[in-house]
Tab-separated table of C-alpha atoms in Angstrom:
chain	number	residue	atom	x	y	z
A	1	UNK	CA	213.571	106.921	142.959
A	2	UNK	CA	210.215	108.448	143.857
A	3	UNK	CA	209.812	109.794	140.343
A	4	UNK	CA	210.705	106.427	138.856
A	5	UNK	CA	208.111	104.639	140.959
A	6	UNK	CA	205.473	107.188	139.970
A	7	UNK	CA	206.292	107.057	136.252
A	8	UNK	CA	206.511	103.274	136.109
A	9	UNK	CA	203.346	102.974	138.195
A	10	UNK	CA	201.507	105.325	135.849
A	11	UNK	CA	202.754	103.304	132.884
A	12	UNK	CA	201.485	100.101	134.464
A	13	UNK	CA	198.167	101.825	135.126
A	14	UNK	CA	197.830	102.765	131.454
A	15	UNK	CA	198.811	99.238	130.431
A	16	UNK	CA	196.172	97.695	132.672
A	17	UNK	CA	193.493	100.100	131.425
A	18	UNK	CA	194.454	99.339	127.808
A	19	UNK	CA	194.187	95.628	128.547
A	20	UNK	CA	190.770	96.066	130.149
A	21	UNK	CA	189.495	98.083	127.194
A	22	UNK	CA	190.902	95.557	124.723
A	23	UNK	CA	189.017	92.881	126.685
A	24	UNK	CA	191.973	90.581	126.734
A	25	UNK	CA	193.608	88.805	129.664
A	26	UNK	CA	191.431	90.045	132.493
A	27	UNK	CA	193.390	87.783	134.849
A	28	UNK	CA	196.498	89.850	134.063
A	29	UNK	CA	194.888	93.279	133.904
A	30	UNK	CA	193.542	93.315	137.462
A	31	UNK	CA	196.848	92.453	139.187
A	32	UNK	CA	198.590	95.057	137.014
A	33	UNK	CA	196.021	97.637	138.082
A	34	UNK	CA	196.589	96.799	141.757
A	35	UNK	CA	200.385	96.860	141.392
A	36	UNK	CA	200.271	100.195	139.579
A	37	UNK	CA	198.155	101.760	142.303
A	38	UNK	CA	200.557	100.437	144.933
A	39	UNK	CA	203.592	101.804	143.073
A	40	UNK	CA	202.047	105.233	142.497
A	41	UNK	CA	200.854	105.434	146.084
A	42	UNK	CA	204.216	104.466	147.545
A	43	UNK	CA	206.023	106.926	145.255
A	44	UNK	CA	204.696	109.819	147.287
A	45	UNK	CA	205.138	108.247	150.701
A	46	UNK	CA	207.975	108.781	153.149
A	47	UNK	CA	208.538	105.063	153.577
A	48	UNK	CA	212.033	103.698	154.056
A	49	UNK	CA	210.985	100.543	152.170
A	50	UNK	CA	210.802	102.087	148.674
A	51	UNK	CA	213.782	100.087	147.446
A	52	UNK	CA	212.253	96.870	148.684
A	53	UNK	CA	208.976	97.766	146.997
A	54	UNK	CA	210.584	98.181	143.593
A	55	UNK	CA	212.310	94.800	143.946
A	56	UNK	CA	209.045	93.181	145.028
A	57	UNK	CA	207.138	94.707	142.127
A	58	UNK	CA	209.824	93.495	139.717
A	59	UNK	CA	209.526	89.970	141.125
A	60	UNK	CA	205.717	89.928	140.924
A	61	UNK	CA	205.817	91.272	137.369
A	62	UNK	CA	208.366	88.598	136.486
A	63	UNK	CA	206.008	85.893	137.732
A	64	UNK	CA	203.120	87.479	135.818
A	65	UNK	CA	205.305	87.592	132.692
A	66	UNK	CA	206.048	83.874	132.942
A	67	UNK	CA	202.348	83.143	133.477
A	68	UNK	CA	201.457	85.324	130.470
A	69	UNK	CA	203.960	83.432	128.344
A	70	UNK	CA	202.585	80.097	129.500
A	71	UNK	CA	198.964	81.008	128.807
A	72	UNK	CA	199.553	82.611	125.403
A	73	UNK	CA	198.492	86.130	126.301
A	74	UNK	CA	198.554	88.795	123.589
A	75	UNK	CA	202.165	89.532	122.584
A	76	UNK	CA	202.105	93.270	123.321
A	77	UNK	CA	200.822	92.726	126.836
A	78	UNK	CA	203.381	90.015	127.554
A	79	UNK	CA	206.214	92.159	126.209
A	80	UNK	CA	205.067	95.201	128.187
A	81	UNK	CA	204.899	93.211	131.438
A	82	UNK	CA	208.442	91.977	130.827
A	83	UNK	CA	209.716	95.497	130.095
A	84	UNK	CA	208.107	96.867	133.251
A	85	UNK	CA	209.620	94.026	135.286
A	86	UNK	CA	213.048	94.951	133.933
A	87	UNK	CA	212.411	98.655	134.588
A	88	UNK	CA	211.447	98.094	138.230
A	89	UNK	CA	214.445	95.788	138.639
A	90	UNK	CA	216.738	98.481	137.257
A	91	UNK	CA	215.143	101.029	139.564
A	92	UNK	CA	216.030	98.782	142.501
A	93	UNK	CA	219.566	98.188	141.228
A	94	UNK	CA	220.306	101.883	140.648
A	95	UNK	CA	220.185	102.602	144.349
A	96	UNK	CA	221.705	99.305	145.426
A	97	UNK	CA	224.986	99.250	143.486
A	98	UNK	CA	227.488	102.029	143.064
A	99	UNK	CA	228.046	101.092	139.395
A	100	UNK	CA	225.154	103.341	138.324
A	101	UNK	CA	226.582	106.400	140.092
A	102	UNK	CA	223.583	107.245	142.277
A	103	UNK	CA	225.121	106.048	145.540
A	104	UNK	CA	228.638	106.019	146.896
A	105	UNK	CA	230.300	103.179	148.768
A	106	UNK	CA	229.746	105.027	152.060
A	107	UNK	CA	225.996	105.307	151.417
A	108	UNK	CA	225.547	101.610	150.745
A	109	UNK	CA	224.148	99.536	153.592
A	110	UNK	CA	226.756	97.521	155.434
A	111	UNK	CA	225.890	93.867	155.639
A	112	UNK	CA	227.868	92.137	158.318
A	113	UNK	CA	228.139	88.438	157.881
A	114	UNK	CA	226.478	86.774	160.795
A	115	UNK	CA	228.735	84.268	162.392
A	116	UNK	CA	226.106	82.498	164.396
A	117	UNK	CA	225.616	82.280	168.134
A	118	UNK	CA	228.534	83.058	170.394
A	119	UNK	CA	228.288	79.664	172.041
A	120	UNK	CA	229.534	77.797	168.983
A	121	UNK	CA	232.858	76.154	169.869
A	122	UNK	CA	234.940	77.778	167.147
A	123	UNK	CA	233.873	81.271	168.230
A	124	UNK	CA	234.754	81.012	171.899
A	125	UNK	CA	237.770	82.879	173.096
A	126	UNK	CA	240.360	80.644	174.584
A	127	UNK	CA	241.585	82.146	177.791
A	128	UNK	CA	244.307	80.120	179.537
């Protein structure tokens, strides 16, 4: 996962630099530059939140993709933002679902359904 964050972050960095040099869509280039620096920086950290970061980056890139579509940004930049959003989403999914083969069922986090406060009437034990 660390390598994926670094590679995708470096790719976003190159995309933002290319957009700045092409002098197109400055409003999109600066957030991409910031996101790429965040992704590359977190790739080499010991944070436990790396999975959450890749999901967050995918969501932000998805919003930027929709905004780029709406404003008529250059096609190659819009397509690249979409592809990077999908890539970060796949990076999150690889370590979230056992379908991809990177984690086993035992390694997955256990999410217990919260049943609410104990004082709710249907959760009280009836002792007679």
